[in-house]
Amino acid sequence: MYTRSSLLVALASLASLGASQKCKLQFDGRVPTGFAAAKFDAENGIFNPSNVVGKGLKLSEVVKTPAVNGSLMAANGCDSSTPKPAPLEVTINDQSIFEPSATNVQVGFRRAELLIASNTGTDASTTGVKTLHFSVMKDAARPLNLTHEYQLVFLEDAAFSTNQFVLKTGAIMGGDAAADPDTLQLFGNVNSQPLQTLFSTKFTEGVFHNFAVTNDFDKKTTQVFYSQGTAALKEQTKALANDNSGQGQFHFGVLKKGLGGNGDPKQGTQEADIDEGIIYGGIFMEDSSTGCVSLSA
Ligand SMILES: *[C@@H]1O[C@H](CO)[C@@H](O)[C@H](O)[C@H]1NC(C)=O
Ligand SMILES: *[C@@H]1O[C@H](CO)[C@@H](O)[C@H](O)[C@H]1NC(C)=O
């Protein structure tokens, strides 16, 4: 339940806006229509041009701009004179072997992820109360292999010791073996026992799955909102206790874990000749310290 004051704040901010943004933005990961792929390889003020991508690959080679309509929040925060931000697809192939250092060649994973340019790991996106928005959609032409576990969106702490929350799909290691792998599952801090499933839903194809995840980094809580297509987001949980301390960076992409590798970046089997991807829309973060959370575009 919203408190009366936060509801009034939310209504006031709705009323003041019209077509422009509803809440103060912390960062914006929406790219304009026509944003050339090559721009991903140089400083562009939206995404980090260097990470996370396989050694020898450039982001422009793995990020596509598919011809699908924008997600719920594609245009939120943009006035009508601005082109609607284009969806992005992050893809992996056999070369998607990340090598952050010569002694850390991640042959057990195939991965590519976008990081927000301003999200250094110690910036304000992981302090106070912030709501992360993103939408995910399958690409029928580049299906995932649900025998594997995938991480799609996650916050990795600045010490690289945990994910404070993570959206997974596929056959989740340590999960219920009878569970349908074709499910989106949002987990709390993966180092906490027992592991907390914050929210899950069937990963239906042909539609955007819209998420808003509010993290109160002072109270150490996480709250989930969700909808499909252009429907307004609906509250799915209250603010649940979740250890989201440790700051860090938000990742948006495809991280495919090796079969039998127990989550070790250097272990597990990966079949060859893969071409897999996930479509993203409406990535941005708003400041929810006043209770402001945008639920519709
Ligand atoms: C995009 O949306 C428009 C208007 O709602 C619709 O006519 C069109 O078919 C959609 N295009 C795609 C690729 O879904
Ligand atoms: C899916 O992954 C499994 C395990 O790595 C592999 O045996 C199978 O061939 C893969 N399927 C496809 C369609 O690539």
Short mmCIF file of C-alpha atoms and ligand atoms in Angstrom, two decimals:
data_model
loop_
_atom_site.label_atom_id
_atom_site.label_comp_id
_atom_site.label_asym_id
_atom_site.label_seq_id
_atom_site.Cartn_x
_atom_site.Cartn_y
_atom_site.Cartn_z
CA MET A 1 0.00 0.00 0.00
CA TYR A 2 1.13 3.50 -0.73
CA THR A 3 1.10 5.97 2.08
CA ARG A 4 -1.18 8.93 1.52
CA SER A 5 1.80 11.27 1.24
CA SER A 6 3.62 9.16 -1.33
CA LEU A 7 0.41 8.85 -3.34
CA LEU A 8 0.00 12.61 -3.29
CA VAL A 9 3.61 13.05 -4.38
CA ALA A 10 3.04 10.57 -7.19
CA LEU A 11 -0.17 12.29 -8.29
CA ALA A 12 1.48 15.68 -8.12
CA SER A 13 4.34 14.52 -10.28
CA LEU A 14 1.94 12.91 -12.77
CA ALA A 15 -0.05 16.10 -12.98
CA SER A 16 3.01 18.25 -13.55
CA LEU A 17 4.26 16.31 -16.44
CA GLY A 18 2.20 15.77 -19.49
CA ALA A 19 4.33 13.98 -22.04
CA SER A 20 7.60 14.57 -20.27
CA GLN A 21 9.18 12.36 -17.66
CA LYS A 22 7.29 11.54 -14.52
CA CYS A 23 10.06 10.99 -12.02
CA LYS A 24 13.60 12.34 -11.80
CA LEU A 25 15.89 10.10 -13.83
CA GLN A 26 19.07 8.59 -12.43
CA PHE A 27 20.13 7.20 -15.80
CA ASP A 28 18.63 6.55 -19.21
CA GLY A 29 19.52 3.51 -21.30
CA ARG A 30 17.11 4.24 -24.16
CA VAL A 31 18.72 4.98 -27.50
CA PRO A 32 17.07 7.08 -30.19
CA THR A 33 15.72 5.43 -33.33
CA GLY A 34 18.51 5.38 -35.90
CA PHE A 35 21.30 5.23 -33.30
CA ALA A 36 24.03 3.61 -35.41
CA ALA A 37 25.52 0.34 -34.19
CA ALA A 38 29.05 1.76 -34.48
CA LYS A 39 28.22 4.29 -31.76
CA PHE A 40 28.24 1.49 -29.20
CA ASP A 41 32.02 1.13 -29.65
CA ALA A 42 32.95 4.68 -28.61
CA GLU A 43 32.02 6.82 -25.61
CA ASN A 44 28.35 7.59 -26.25
CA GLY A 45 27.07 8.72 -22.86
CA ILE A 46 24.51 5.92 -22.71
CA PHE A 47 26.32 2.58 -22.46
CA ASN A 48 29.87 1.64 -21.50
CA PRO A 49 31.62 0.93 -24.84
CA SER A 50 34.08 -1.63 -23.44
CA ASN A 51 32.08 -4.13 -21.40
CA VAL A 52 30.77 -6.84 -21.33
CA VAL A 53 31.71 -8.50 -24.63
CA GLY A 54 33.77 -11.47 -25.81
CA LYS A 55 37.47 -10.92 -26.42
CA GLY A 56 38.02 -9.79 -30.02
CA LEU A 57 34.39 -8.75 -30.47
CA LYS A 58 33.01 -5.22 -30.45
CA LEU A 59 29.68 -4.29 -28.92
CA SER A 60 28.53 -3.12 -32.37
CA GLU A 61 28.89 -6.73 -33.55
CA VAL A 62 26.60 -8.17 -30.88
CA VAL A 63 24.05 -5.39 -30.32
CA LYS A 64 21.23 -5.24 -32.90
CA THR A 65 18.29 -2.89 -33.35
CA PRO A 66 15.36 -5.19 -34.21
CA ALA A 67 12.22 -3.92 -35.90
CA VAL A 68 9.78 -4.43 -33.06
CA ASN A 69 7.63 -1.81 -31.41
CA GLY A 70 8.87 -0.11 -28.30
CA SER A 71 8.09 -1.51 -24.91
CA LEU A 72 5.78 0.09 -22.35
CA MET A 73 8.38 2.57 -21.14
CA ALA A 74 10.10 3.23 -24.47
CA ALA A 75 8.84 6.77 -24.77
CA ASN A 76 8.40 7.65 -21.12
CA GLY A 77 10.47 10.73 -20.41
CA CYS A 78 10.68 11.77 -24.06
CA ASP A 79 8.71 14.64 -25.48
CA SER A 80 6.77 14.09 -28.67
CA SER A 81 9.40 15.78 -30.84
CA THR A 82 11.95 13.13 -29.85
CA PRO A 83 12.05 9.88 -31.84
CA LYS A 84 10.78 6.94 -29.80
CA PRO A 85 13.74 5.09 -28.39
CA ALA A 86 14.55 1.97 -30.34
CA PRO A 87 14.61 -1.48 -28.79
CA LEU A 88 18.00 -3.18 -28.60
CA GLU A 89 18.91 -6.80 -28.91
CA VAL A 90 21.93 -8.25 -27.15
CA THR A 91 23.24 -11.42 -28.80
CA ILE A 92 25.83 -14.09 -28.07
CA ASN A 93 27.79 -16.34 -30.39
CA ASP A 94 30.72 -18.78 -30.13
CA GLN A 95 33.17 -15.88 -29.71
CA SER A 96 31.30 -14.46 -26.71
CA ILE A 97 34.01 -15.53 -24.26
CA PHE A 98 34.70 -12.68 -21.86
CA GLU A 99 38.30 -12.22 -20.76
CA PRO A 100 38.48 -9.51 -18.11
CA SER A 101 42.14 -10.48 -17.48
CA ALA A 102 44.67 -12.94 -18.90
CA THR A 103 44.08 -15.23 -15.92
CA ASN A 104 40.28 -15.00 -16.10
CA VAL A 105 39.29 -16.42 -19.47
CA GLN A 106 35.60 -17.28 -19.01
CA VAL A 107 35.41 -20.31 -21.30
CA GLY A 108 32.47 -21.73 -19.31
CA PHE A 109 30.21 -18.82 -20.20
CA ARG A 110 28.98 -17.16 -23.34
CA ARG A 111 28.08 -13.60 -22.48
CA ALA A 112 27.41 -10.08 -23.69
CA GLU A 113 25.89 -7.38 -21.49
CA LEU A 114 25.33 -3.66 -21.65
CA LEU A 115 26.40 -1.51 -18.70
CA ILE A 116 25.19 2.04 -18.18
CA ALA A 117 27.91 4.64 -18.90
CA SER A 118 27.38 6.54 -15.63
CA ASN A 119 27.14 3.36 -13.51
CA THR A 120 30.72 3.18 -12.23
CA GLY A 121 29.94 0.82 -9.36
CA THR A 122 30.09 3.53 -6.69
CA ASP A 123 27.66 6.05 -8.20
CA ALA A 124 24.24 7.12 -6.92
CA SER A 125 22.34 4.43 -8.85
CA THR A 126 22.94 2.11 -5.89
CA THR A 127 22.20 4.54 -3.05
CA GLY A 128 18.95 5.93 -1.67
CA VAL A 129 15.77 4.61 -3.26
CA LYS A 130 15.93 3.87 -6.98
CA THR A 131 13.60 2.12 -9.44
CA LEU A 132 15.13 0.24 -12.33
CA HIS A 133 12.89 -0.13 -15.38
CA PHE A 134 13.51 -2.60 -18.19
CA SER A 135 11.54 -4.73 -20.63
CA VAL A 136 12.61 -8.06 -22.14
CA MET A 137 11.29 -9.97 -25.13
CA LYS A 138 12.29 -13.15 -26.93
CA ASP A 139 13.62 -13.12 -30.49
CA ALA A 140 12.03 -16.09 -32.26
CA ALA A 141 14.95 -16.05 -34.72
CA ARG A 142 17.56 -16.34 -31.94
CA PRO A 143 16.08 -18.63 -29.29
CA LEU A 144 17.87 -19.44 -26.06
CA ASN A 145 18.68 -23.08 -25.24
CA LEU A 146 16.64 -23.72 -22.12
CA THR A 147 18.84 -26.67 -21.12
CA HIS A 148 21.20 -23.94 -19.87
CA GLU A 149 20.85 -21.33 -17.15
CA TYR A 150 20.81 -17.70 -18.31
CA GLN A 151 21.19 -14.44 -16.45
CA LEU A 152 19.52 -11.57 -18.28
CA VAL A 153 19.48 -8.59 -15.90
CA PHE A 154 21.42 -8.34 -12.67
CA LEU A 155 23.11 -6.06 -10.19
CA GLU A 156 26.63 -7.29 -9.44
CA ASP A 157 28.16 -5.77 -6.33
CA ALA A 158 31.30 -3.63 -6.52
CA ALA A 159 33.39 -6.42 -4.95
CA PHE A 160 32.17 -8.89 -7.62
CA SER A 161 31.07 -11.18 -4.79
CA THR A 162 27.33 -11.50 -5.39
CA ASN A 163 24.31 -10.42 -7.39
CA GLN A 164 21.91 -8.50 -5.16
CA PHE A 165 19.13 -9.34 -7.58
CA VAL A 166 19.09 -11.27 -10.84
CA LEU A 167 16.56 -12.12 -13.55
CA LYS A 168 17.18 -15.66 -14.80
CA THR A 169 15.62 -18.05 -17.27
CA GLY A 170 16.26 -21.60 -18.47
CA ALA A 171 17.23 -24.58 -16.30
CA ILE A 172 18.35 -22.89 -13.12
CA MET A 173 21.15 -24.67 -11.27
CA GLY A 174 20.09 -25.67 -7.80
CA GLY A 175 16.50 -24.87 -8.73
CA ASP A 176 13.45 -27.12 -8.89
CA ALA A 177 14.27 -29.73 -11.57
CA ALA A 178 10.56 -30.10 -12.41
CA ALA A 179 10.09 -26.39 -12.94
CA ASP A 180 9.33 -25.09 -16.44
CA PRO A 181 12.63 -23.66 -17.75
CA ASP A 182 10.67 -21.30 -20.00
CA THR A 183 10.10 -18.95 -17.08
CA LEU A 184 11.45 -15.57 -16.07
CA GLN A 185 12.55 -15.74 -12.46
CA LEU A 186 13.68 -12.76 -10.44
CA PHE A 187 15.79 -13.72 -7.45
CA GLY A 188 17.05 -11.72 -4.50
CA ASN A 189 20.68 -11.74 -3.34
CA VAL A 190 22.13 -15.04 -4.55
CA ASN A 191 24.40 -15.33 -1.49
CA SER A 192 21.44 -15.23 0.91
CA GLN A 193 20.04 -18.49 2.28
CA PRO A 194 17.46 -19.55 1.51
CA LEU A 195 17.53 -18.04 -1.97
CA GLN A 196 14.51 -15.76 -2.32
CA THR A 197 12.39 -15.85 -5.49
CA LEU A 198 10.97 -12.35 -5.68
CA PHE A 199 8.79 -12.94 -8.74
CA SER A 200 8.36 -15.37 -11.62
CA THR A 201 6.26 -15.54 -14.77
CA LYS A 202 6.02 -17.60 -17.95
CA PHE A 203 8.42 -16.18 -20.59
CA THR A 204 5.70 -15.86 -23.26
CA GLU A 205 7.05 -15.09 -26.71
CA GLY A 206 6.03 -12.19 -28.94
CA VAL A 207 5.40 -9.75 -26.11
CA PHE A 208 7.49 -7.42 -23.96
CA HIS A 209 7.71 -8.34 -20.29
CA ASN A 210 7.98 -5.05 -18.39
CA PHE A 211 9.66 -4.83 -15.00
CA ALA A 212 10.22 -2.11 -12.46
CA VAL A 213 12.39 -3.06 -9.49
CA THR A 214 12.51 -0.59 -6.62
CA ASN A 215 15.54 -0.95 -4.39
CA ASP A 216 15.65 0.90 -1.10
CA PHE A 217 19.39 0.71 -0.47
CA ASP A 218 19.00 2.27 3.00
CA LYS A 219 16.31 -0.11 4.27
CA LYS A 220 17.70 -3.04 2.19
CA THR A 221 14.43 -3.90 0.49
CA THR A 222 13.40 -4.81 -3.06
CA GLN A 223 9.93 -4.40 -4.56
CA VAL A 224 8.74 -5.71 -7.93
CA PHE A 225 6.25 -4.27 -10.44
CA TYR A 226 5.40 -6.07 -13.69
CA SER A 227 3.19 -5.99 -16.78
CA GLN A 228 3.11 -7.21 -20.38
CA GLY A 229 2.94 -5.25 -23.63
CA THR A 230 1.65 -1.74 -23.10
CA ALA A 231 -0.35 -2.49 -19.95
CA ALA A 232 0.47 -0.39 -16.90
CA LEU A 233 2.83 -1.93 -14.38
CA LYS A 234 1.20 -3.58 -11.37
CA GLU A 235 2.68 -4.08 -7.94
CA GLN A 236 3.66 -7.76 -7.54
CA THR A 237 5.30 -7.64 -4.11
CA LYS A 238 5.59 -5.37 -1.14
CA ALA A 239 9.05 -4.05 -0.31
CA LEU A 240 10.71 -7.34 0.64
CA ALA A 241 13.80 -7.61 2.84
CA ASN A 242 16.74 -8.26 0.50
CA ASP A 243 20.43 -7.57 1.04
CA ASN A 244 21.10 -5.10 -1.76
CA SER A 245 24.18 -3.57 -0.11
CA GLY A 246 27.57 -3.41 -1.81
CA GLN A 247 26.73 -1.01 -4.69
CA GLY A 248 27.97 -2.24 -8.10
CA GLN A 249 26.81 -2.31 -11.69
CA PHE A 250 23.58 -3.24 -13.50
CA HIS A 251 23.96 -5.65 -16.42
CA PHE A 252 21.50 -6.06 -19.33
CA GLY A 253 22.16 -8.86 -21.77
CA VAL A 254 22.65 -12.59 -22.11
CA LEU A 255 24.93 -14.57 -19.80
CA LYS A 256 24.70 -18.27 -20.68
CA LYS A 257 26.22 -20.64 -18.14
CA GLY A 258 28.03 -23.85 -19.07
CA LEU A 259 26.23 -27.16 -18.62
CA GLY A 260 27.61 -28.98 -15.59
CA GLY A 261 29.82 -26.03 -14.69
CA ASN A 262 28.04 -25.23 -11.44
CA GLY A 263 28.08 -21.53 -12.30
CA ASP A 264 31.89 -21.37 -12.55
CA PRO A 265 32.85 -18.96 -15.39
CA LYS A 266 35.66 -21.34 -16.44
CA GLN A 267 33.75 -24.65 -16.26
CA GLY A 268 30.96 -26.40 -18.09
CA THR A 269 30.02 -27.39 -21.62
CA GLN A 270 28.90 -25.00 -24.33
CA GLU A 271 27.69 -26.31 -27.68
CA ALA A 272 29.03 -24.66 -30.86
CA ASP A 273 27.31 -22.63 -33.60
CA ILE A 274 25.07 -20.62 -31.33
CA ASP A 275 23.24 -17.42 -32.28
CA GLU A 276 21.04 -16.36 -29.38
CA GLY A 277 19.60 -13.06 -28.25
CA ILE A 278 17.21 -11.14 -26.04
CA ILE A 279 15.45 -7.89 -26.98
CA TYR A 280 15.50 -5.03 -24.48
CA GLY A 281 13.36 -1.93 -24.27
CA GLY A 282 12.74 0.87 -21.82
CA ILE A 283 15.92 0.62 -19.73
CA PHE A 284 16.14 3.53 -17.32
CA MET A 285 16.30 4.29 -13.63
CA GLU A 286 14.28 6.79 -11.67
CA ASP A 287 14.79 8.32 -8.28
CA SER A 288 12.05 7.00 -6.00
CA SER A 289 13.17 8.77 -2.84
CA THR A 290 9.93 10.78 -2.90
CA GLY A 291 7.84 7.66 -3.61
CA CYS A 292 7.69 8.37 -7.34
CA VAL A 293 7.48 5.22 -9.50
CA SER A 294 6.21 5.49 -13.10
CA LEU A 295 3.67 2.75 -13.73
CA SER A 296 2.53 3.74 -17.20
CA ALA A 297 4.08 5.43 -20.20
C1 LIG B 1 3.69 -1.45 -34.20
O1 LIG B 1 2.56 -0.79 -33.72
C2 LIG B 1 1.67 -0.36 -34.75
C3 LIG B 1 0.58 0.48 -34.14
O2 LIG B 1 0.10 -0.07 -32.93
C4 LIG B 1 1.16 -1.59 -35.50
O3 LIG B 1 0.30 -1.20 -36.54
C5 LIG B 1 2.34 -2.35 -36.08
O4 LIG B 1 1.92 -3.54 -36.68
C6 LIG B 1 3.36 -2.68 -35.00
N1 LIG B 1 4.56 -3.23 -35.61
C7 LIG B 1 5.18 -4.31 -35.13
C8 LIG B 1 6.43 -4.70 -35.85
O5 LIG B 1 4.79 -4.95 -34.17
C1 LIG B 2 21.16 -27.23 -26.02
O1 LIG B 2 22.16 -27.44 -25.08
C2 LIG B 2 22.45 -28.81 -24.86
C3 LIG B 2 23.45 -28.86 -23.73
O2 LIG B 2 24.60 -28.06 -23.98
C4 LIG B 2 22.97 -29.44 -26.13
O3 LIG B 2 23.19 -30.82 -25.91
C5 LIG B 2 21.93 -29.26 -27.23
O4 LIG B 2 22.47 -29.72 -28.46
C6 LIG B 2 21.57 -27.80 -27.36
N1 LIG B 2 20.47 -27.65 -28.31
C7 LIG B 2 20.55 -26.85 -29.36
C8 LIG B 2 19.32 -26.79 -30.21
O5 LIG B 2 21.56 -26.24 -29.63
#
